[in-house]
Structures are given as structure tokens and as C-alpha cells.
GROMACS .gro file of C-alpha atoms in nm:
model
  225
    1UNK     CA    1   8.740  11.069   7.363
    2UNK     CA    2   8.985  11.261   7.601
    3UNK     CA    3   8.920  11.227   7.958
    4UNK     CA    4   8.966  11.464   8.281
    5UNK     CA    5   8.986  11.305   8.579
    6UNK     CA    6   8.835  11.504   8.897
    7UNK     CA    7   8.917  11.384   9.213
    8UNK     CA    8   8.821  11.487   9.532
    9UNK     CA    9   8.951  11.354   9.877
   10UNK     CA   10   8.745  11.592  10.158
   11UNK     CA   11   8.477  11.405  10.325
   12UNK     CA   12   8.209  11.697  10.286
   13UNK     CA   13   8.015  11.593   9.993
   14UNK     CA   14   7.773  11.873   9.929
   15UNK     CA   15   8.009  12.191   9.749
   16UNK     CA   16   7.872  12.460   9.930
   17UNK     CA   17   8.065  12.287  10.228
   18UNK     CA   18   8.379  12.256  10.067
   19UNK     CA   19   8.603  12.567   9.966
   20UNK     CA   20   8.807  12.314   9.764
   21UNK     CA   21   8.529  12.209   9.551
   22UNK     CA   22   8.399  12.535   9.515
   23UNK     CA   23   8.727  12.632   9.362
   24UNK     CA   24   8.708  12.296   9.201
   25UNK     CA   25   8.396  12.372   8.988
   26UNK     CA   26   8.510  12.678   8.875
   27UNK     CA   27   8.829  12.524   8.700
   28UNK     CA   28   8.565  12.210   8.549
   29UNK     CA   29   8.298  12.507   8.428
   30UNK     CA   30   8.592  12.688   8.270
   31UNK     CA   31   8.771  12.370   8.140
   32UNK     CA   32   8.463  12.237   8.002
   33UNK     CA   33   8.377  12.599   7.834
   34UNK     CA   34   8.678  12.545   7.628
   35UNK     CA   35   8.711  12.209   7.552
   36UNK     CA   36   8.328  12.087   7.543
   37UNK     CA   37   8.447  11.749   7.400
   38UNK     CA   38   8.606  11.649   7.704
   39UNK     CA   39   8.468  11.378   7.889
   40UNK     CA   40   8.475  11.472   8.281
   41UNK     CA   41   8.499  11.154   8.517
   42UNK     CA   42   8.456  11.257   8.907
   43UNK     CA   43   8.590  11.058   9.181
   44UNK     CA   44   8.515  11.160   9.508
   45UNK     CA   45   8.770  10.883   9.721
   46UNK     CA   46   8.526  10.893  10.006
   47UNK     CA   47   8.284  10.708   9.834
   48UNK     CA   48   8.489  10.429   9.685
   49UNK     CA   49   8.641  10.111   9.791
   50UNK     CA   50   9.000  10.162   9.763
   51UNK     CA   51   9.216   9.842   9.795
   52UNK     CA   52   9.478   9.887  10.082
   53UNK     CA   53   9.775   9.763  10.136
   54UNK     CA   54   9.689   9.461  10.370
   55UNK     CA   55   9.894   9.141  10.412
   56UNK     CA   56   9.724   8.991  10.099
   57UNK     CA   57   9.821   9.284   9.878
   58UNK     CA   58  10.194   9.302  10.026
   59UNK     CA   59  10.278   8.934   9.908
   60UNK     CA   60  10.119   8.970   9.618
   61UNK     CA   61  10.313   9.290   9.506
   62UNK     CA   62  10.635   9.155   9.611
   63UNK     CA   63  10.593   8.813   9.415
   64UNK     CA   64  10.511   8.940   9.112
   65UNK     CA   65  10.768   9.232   9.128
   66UNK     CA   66  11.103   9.019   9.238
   67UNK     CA   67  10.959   8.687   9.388
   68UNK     CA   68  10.968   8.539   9.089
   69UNK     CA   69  10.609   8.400   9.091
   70UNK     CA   70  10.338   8.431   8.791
   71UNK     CA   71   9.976   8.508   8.897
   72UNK     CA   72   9.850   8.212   8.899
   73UNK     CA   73  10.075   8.122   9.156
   74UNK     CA   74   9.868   8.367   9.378
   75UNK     CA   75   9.651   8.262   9.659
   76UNK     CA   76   9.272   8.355   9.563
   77UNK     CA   77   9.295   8.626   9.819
   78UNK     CA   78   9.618   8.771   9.667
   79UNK     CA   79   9.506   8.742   9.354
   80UNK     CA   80   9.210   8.912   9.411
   81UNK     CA   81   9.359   9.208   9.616
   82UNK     CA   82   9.587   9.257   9.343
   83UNK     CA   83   9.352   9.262   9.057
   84UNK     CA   84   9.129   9.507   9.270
   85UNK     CA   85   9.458   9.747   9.234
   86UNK     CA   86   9.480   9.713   8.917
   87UNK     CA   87   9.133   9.766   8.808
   88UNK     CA   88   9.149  10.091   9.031
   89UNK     CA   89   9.511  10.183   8.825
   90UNK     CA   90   9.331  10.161   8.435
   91UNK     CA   91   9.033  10.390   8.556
   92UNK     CA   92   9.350  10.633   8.635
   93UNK     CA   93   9.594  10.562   8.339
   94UNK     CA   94   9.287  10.655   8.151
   95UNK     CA   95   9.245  10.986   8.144
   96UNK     CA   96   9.437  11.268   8.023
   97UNK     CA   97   9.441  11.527   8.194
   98UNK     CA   98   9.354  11.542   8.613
   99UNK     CA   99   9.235  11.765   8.925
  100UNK     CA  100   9.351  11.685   9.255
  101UNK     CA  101   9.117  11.850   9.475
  102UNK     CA  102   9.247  11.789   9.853
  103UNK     CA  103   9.277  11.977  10.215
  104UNK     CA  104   9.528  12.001  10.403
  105UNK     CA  105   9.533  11.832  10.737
  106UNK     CA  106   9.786  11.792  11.012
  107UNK     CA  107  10.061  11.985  10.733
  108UNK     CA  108   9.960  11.686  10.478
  109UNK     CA  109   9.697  11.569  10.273
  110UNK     CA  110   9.416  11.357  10.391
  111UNK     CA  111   9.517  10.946  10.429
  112UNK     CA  112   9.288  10.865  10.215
  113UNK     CA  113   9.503  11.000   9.921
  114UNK     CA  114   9.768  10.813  10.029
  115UNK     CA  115   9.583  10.525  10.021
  116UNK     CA  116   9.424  10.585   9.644
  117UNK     CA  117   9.792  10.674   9.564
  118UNK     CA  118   9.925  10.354   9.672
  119UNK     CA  119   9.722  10.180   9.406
  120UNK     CA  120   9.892  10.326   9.099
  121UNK     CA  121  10.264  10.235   9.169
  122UNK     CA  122  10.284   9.982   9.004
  123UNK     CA  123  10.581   9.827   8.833
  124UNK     CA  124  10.625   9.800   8.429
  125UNK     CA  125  10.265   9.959   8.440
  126UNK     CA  126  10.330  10.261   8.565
  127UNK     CA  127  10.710  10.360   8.570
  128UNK     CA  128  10.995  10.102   8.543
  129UNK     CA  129  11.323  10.041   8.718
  130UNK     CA  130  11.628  10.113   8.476
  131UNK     CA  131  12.024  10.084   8.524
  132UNK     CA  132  11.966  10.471   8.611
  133UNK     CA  133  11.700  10.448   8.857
  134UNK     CA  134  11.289  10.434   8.822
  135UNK     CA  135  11.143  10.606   8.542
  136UNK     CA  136  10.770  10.684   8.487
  137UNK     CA  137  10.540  10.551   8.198
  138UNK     CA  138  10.281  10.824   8.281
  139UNK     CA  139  10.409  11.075   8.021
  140UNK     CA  140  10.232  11.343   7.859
  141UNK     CA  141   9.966  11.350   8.120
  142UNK     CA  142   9.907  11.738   8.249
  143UNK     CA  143   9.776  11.760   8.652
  144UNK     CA  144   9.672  12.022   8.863
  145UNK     CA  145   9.617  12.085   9.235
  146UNK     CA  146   9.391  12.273   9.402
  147UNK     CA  147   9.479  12.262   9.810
  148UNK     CA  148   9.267  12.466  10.055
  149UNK     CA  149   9.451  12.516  10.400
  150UNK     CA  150   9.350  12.646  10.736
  151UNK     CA  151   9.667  12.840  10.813
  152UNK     CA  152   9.941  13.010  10.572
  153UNK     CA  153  10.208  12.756  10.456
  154UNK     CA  154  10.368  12.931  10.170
  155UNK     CA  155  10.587  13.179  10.404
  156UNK     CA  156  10.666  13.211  10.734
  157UNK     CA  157  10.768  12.912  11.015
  158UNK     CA  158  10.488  12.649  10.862
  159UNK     CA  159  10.657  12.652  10.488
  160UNK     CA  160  10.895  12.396  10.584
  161UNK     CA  161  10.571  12.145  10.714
  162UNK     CA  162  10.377  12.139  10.407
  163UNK     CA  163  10.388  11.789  10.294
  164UNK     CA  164  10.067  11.787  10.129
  165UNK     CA  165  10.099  11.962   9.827
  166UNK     CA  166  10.458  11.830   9.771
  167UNK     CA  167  10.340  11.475   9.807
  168UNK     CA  168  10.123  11.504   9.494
  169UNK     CA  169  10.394  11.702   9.329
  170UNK     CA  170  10.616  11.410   9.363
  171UNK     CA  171  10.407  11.113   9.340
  172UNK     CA  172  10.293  11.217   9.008
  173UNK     CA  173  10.617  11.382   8.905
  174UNK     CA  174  10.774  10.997   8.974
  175UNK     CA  175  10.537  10.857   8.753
  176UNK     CA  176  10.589  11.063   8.468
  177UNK     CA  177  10.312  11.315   8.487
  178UNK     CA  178  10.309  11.689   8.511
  179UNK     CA  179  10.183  11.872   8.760
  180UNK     CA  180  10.094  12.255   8.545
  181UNK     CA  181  10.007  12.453   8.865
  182UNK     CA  182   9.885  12.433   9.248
  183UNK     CA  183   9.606  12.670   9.343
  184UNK     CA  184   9.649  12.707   9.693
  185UNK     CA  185   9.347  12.901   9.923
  186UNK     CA  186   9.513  12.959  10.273
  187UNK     CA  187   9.471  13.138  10.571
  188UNK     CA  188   9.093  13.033  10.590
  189UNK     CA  189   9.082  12.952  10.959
  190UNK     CA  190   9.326  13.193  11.105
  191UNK     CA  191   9.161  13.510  10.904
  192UNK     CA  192   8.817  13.416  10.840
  193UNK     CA  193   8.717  13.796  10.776
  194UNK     CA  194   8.929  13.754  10.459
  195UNK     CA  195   8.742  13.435  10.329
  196UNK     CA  196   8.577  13.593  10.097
  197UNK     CA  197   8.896  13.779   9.958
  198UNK     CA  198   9.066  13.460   9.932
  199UNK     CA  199   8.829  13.234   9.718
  200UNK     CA  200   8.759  13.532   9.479
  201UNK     CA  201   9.156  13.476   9.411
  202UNK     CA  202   9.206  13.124   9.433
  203UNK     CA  203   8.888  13.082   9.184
  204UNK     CA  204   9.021  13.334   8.947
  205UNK     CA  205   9.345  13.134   8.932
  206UNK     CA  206   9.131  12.782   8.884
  207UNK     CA  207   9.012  12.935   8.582
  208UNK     CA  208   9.330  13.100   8.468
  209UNK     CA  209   9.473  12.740   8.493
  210UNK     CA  210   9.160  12.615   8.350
  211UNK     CA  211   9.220  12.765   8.035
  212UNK     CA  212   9.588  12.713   8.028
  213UNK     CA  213   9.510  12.359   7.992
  214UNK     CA  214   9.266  12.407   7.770
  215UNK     CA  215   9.487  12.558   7.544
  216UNK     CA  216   9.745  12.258   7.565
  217UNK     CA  217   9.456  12.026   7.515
  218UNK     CA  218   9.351  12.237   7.149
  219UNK     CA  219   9.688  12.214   7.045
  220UNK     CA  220   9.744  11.831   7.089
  221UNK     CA  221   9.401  11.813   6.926
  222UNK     CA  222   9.589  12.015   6.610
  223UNK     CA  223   9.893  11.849   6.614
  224UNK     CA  224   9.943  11.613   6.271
  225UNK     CA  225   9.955  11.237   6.392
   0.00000   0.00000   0.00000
């Protein structure tokens, strides 16, 4: 059964706190709408253990990528840590399709992000090196983004500071995935009379996108094997 991935990183657990998951469940109610069939997996990163790159987890990475050593040449620790990333990598490489629901804070995305992130590079699972550089085995995976900020980033003297939504554009983008859209709410702190203005928008384009993937997903459904 195809599988969407929906993951939040925003501490606020309840939606009527969060603007991103309010914009969020519009694109899964939509989504779901069109493509009933689709199994919807939620990860809210706050929640979950998420190995981190520790001394334990650094030596085992770098043994097993160009050390030369096999697994069971791994410490317990190690070999733990390591197998704890991994376990965390096949719930990802599992799904399909994704939603990256995440805030922006301090002109990126919250650290623990970056920390889930860090789990899923992972060499000759996830991309490989070649003779012309790294190359992702994530293929035909379709993402999007949905990024709520406080202030306006998309013009103006803060455009050049947004790290947040470029991060997940490249992260994914090295790993072979494609990021379809970013559905950006802004300005919600600095003109909080226009709140209201600027979720009806950003929830009209969740389910715009929504149904764009949708669409991709009925035609791979179509398409002769």
C-alpha cells in the first residue's frame, strides 16, 4: 500500500496551536479525499527518540563508510547507535510521498529537523558516491513543505537569511527526492491583523498542492508495470 509520510517538527502538539498544522490538515483532508487508499503515517519529531550524532554514532559511521571495518567489528554501543539510525532511515525510505511541516526559527528550521535529518544520510542506502560526485537513491519520491514564519522572508532584507526552507529543499534534493512545492504562511507576528488573511491563502494552496499530488499519485497507479 502507498504511504505518506507527515511530519511535524513544532513542539505545540494540539493543532489549534499550530498554524503549520492547521495548514497541514488541510493538505492530509484533501490528499486523502483523492487518494483514499493511501496509508497516512504521522510523525511528530517531538515525541520520538531520534538517535544523534554522539561519539558512538561518529565512529561507527566512519568505519563502516571508509574505515574499512564490518559491523561486527563494532563496539556494542556503536553498533547499537548505528542500528538505531538505521531503523529510523527504513520507516523514512518507506513511504512515497511526504509533508514537512516545520517553523521557522532564528531564519532556520527547528534543530530538531536537523537532527531527524542526520539519520537518513546514509551511504549506499541512501545516495552513493560516484567518479562524478554523490548521487541520491531516493528517486521518484514527491515532498512538500509547508513553513509558517513570523516575519516576511520571501522579499525584502530577510530573503537572503532564510535557511530553513532551503535546507529541506536541499537535503532532500541530495538524496534524490523532489520537493513539488513550499507553502509558505509569513508575516504572522509582524501583522497579526492579517492572520486570518494569510491562512485562508496558505490553506487554499495546501490543498491546491494536495491535489497536484494526488493527481501524480493516480497516474503512477495507471501506469502499465
Amino acid at each position: 500500500m502507498p504511504k505518506l509520510l507527515y511530519i511535524t517538527a513544532n513542539p505545540k502538539k494540539a493543532v489549534h496551536l499550530s498554524k503549520g498544522a492547521q495548514i497541514g490538515e488541510v493538505f492530509l483532508d484533501v490528499f486523502q479525499r483523492e487518494q483514499p487508499e493511501i496509508e497516512i503515517e504521522r510523525m511528530h519529531l517531538y515525541d520520538m527518540e531520534i538517535p544523534e550524532i554522539d561519539m558512538d554514532l561518529l565512529y561507527a559511521r566512519a568505519k563502516l563508510s571508509f574505515m574499512g571495518y564490518s559491523p561486527d567489528q563494532l563496539s556494542n554501543d556503536e553498533r547499537e547507535r548505528y542500528t538505531e539510525m538505521h531503523r529510523l532511515a527504513d520507516r523514512f525510505i518507506a513511504a512515497d510521498y511526504y509533508v514537512f511541516v516545520t517553523p521557522i526559527w532564528n531564519l532556520g528550521a527547528p534543530a530538531i529537523l536537523k537532527k531527524f535529518m542526520d539519520n537518513l544520510f546514509l551511504v549506499n542506502k541512501t545516495f552513493i558516491t560516484t567518479s562524478e560526485g554523490p548521487k541520491g537513491l531516493l528517486t521518484g519520491r514527491k515532498a512538500i513543505h509547508i513553513q509558517t514564519r513570523g516575519g516576511i522572508y520571501s522579499a525584502g532584507p530577510m530573503a537572503e537569511f532564510e535557511m530553513g526552507d532551503q535546507y529541506v529543499r536541499k537535503a532532500l534534493s541530495f538524496l534524490g527526492m523532489e520537493l513539488m512545492d513550499t507553502i509558505v504562511a509569513e508575516g504572522l507576528d509582524h501583522y497579526p491583523e492579517q492572520v486570518p488573511a494569510i491562512m485562508s491563502r496558505a490553506k487554499e494552496q495546501a490543498g491546491m498542492a494536495a491535489r497536484e499530488m494526488a493527481k501524480i499519485r493516480a497516474a503512477a497507479a495507471v501506469k502499465p508495470k
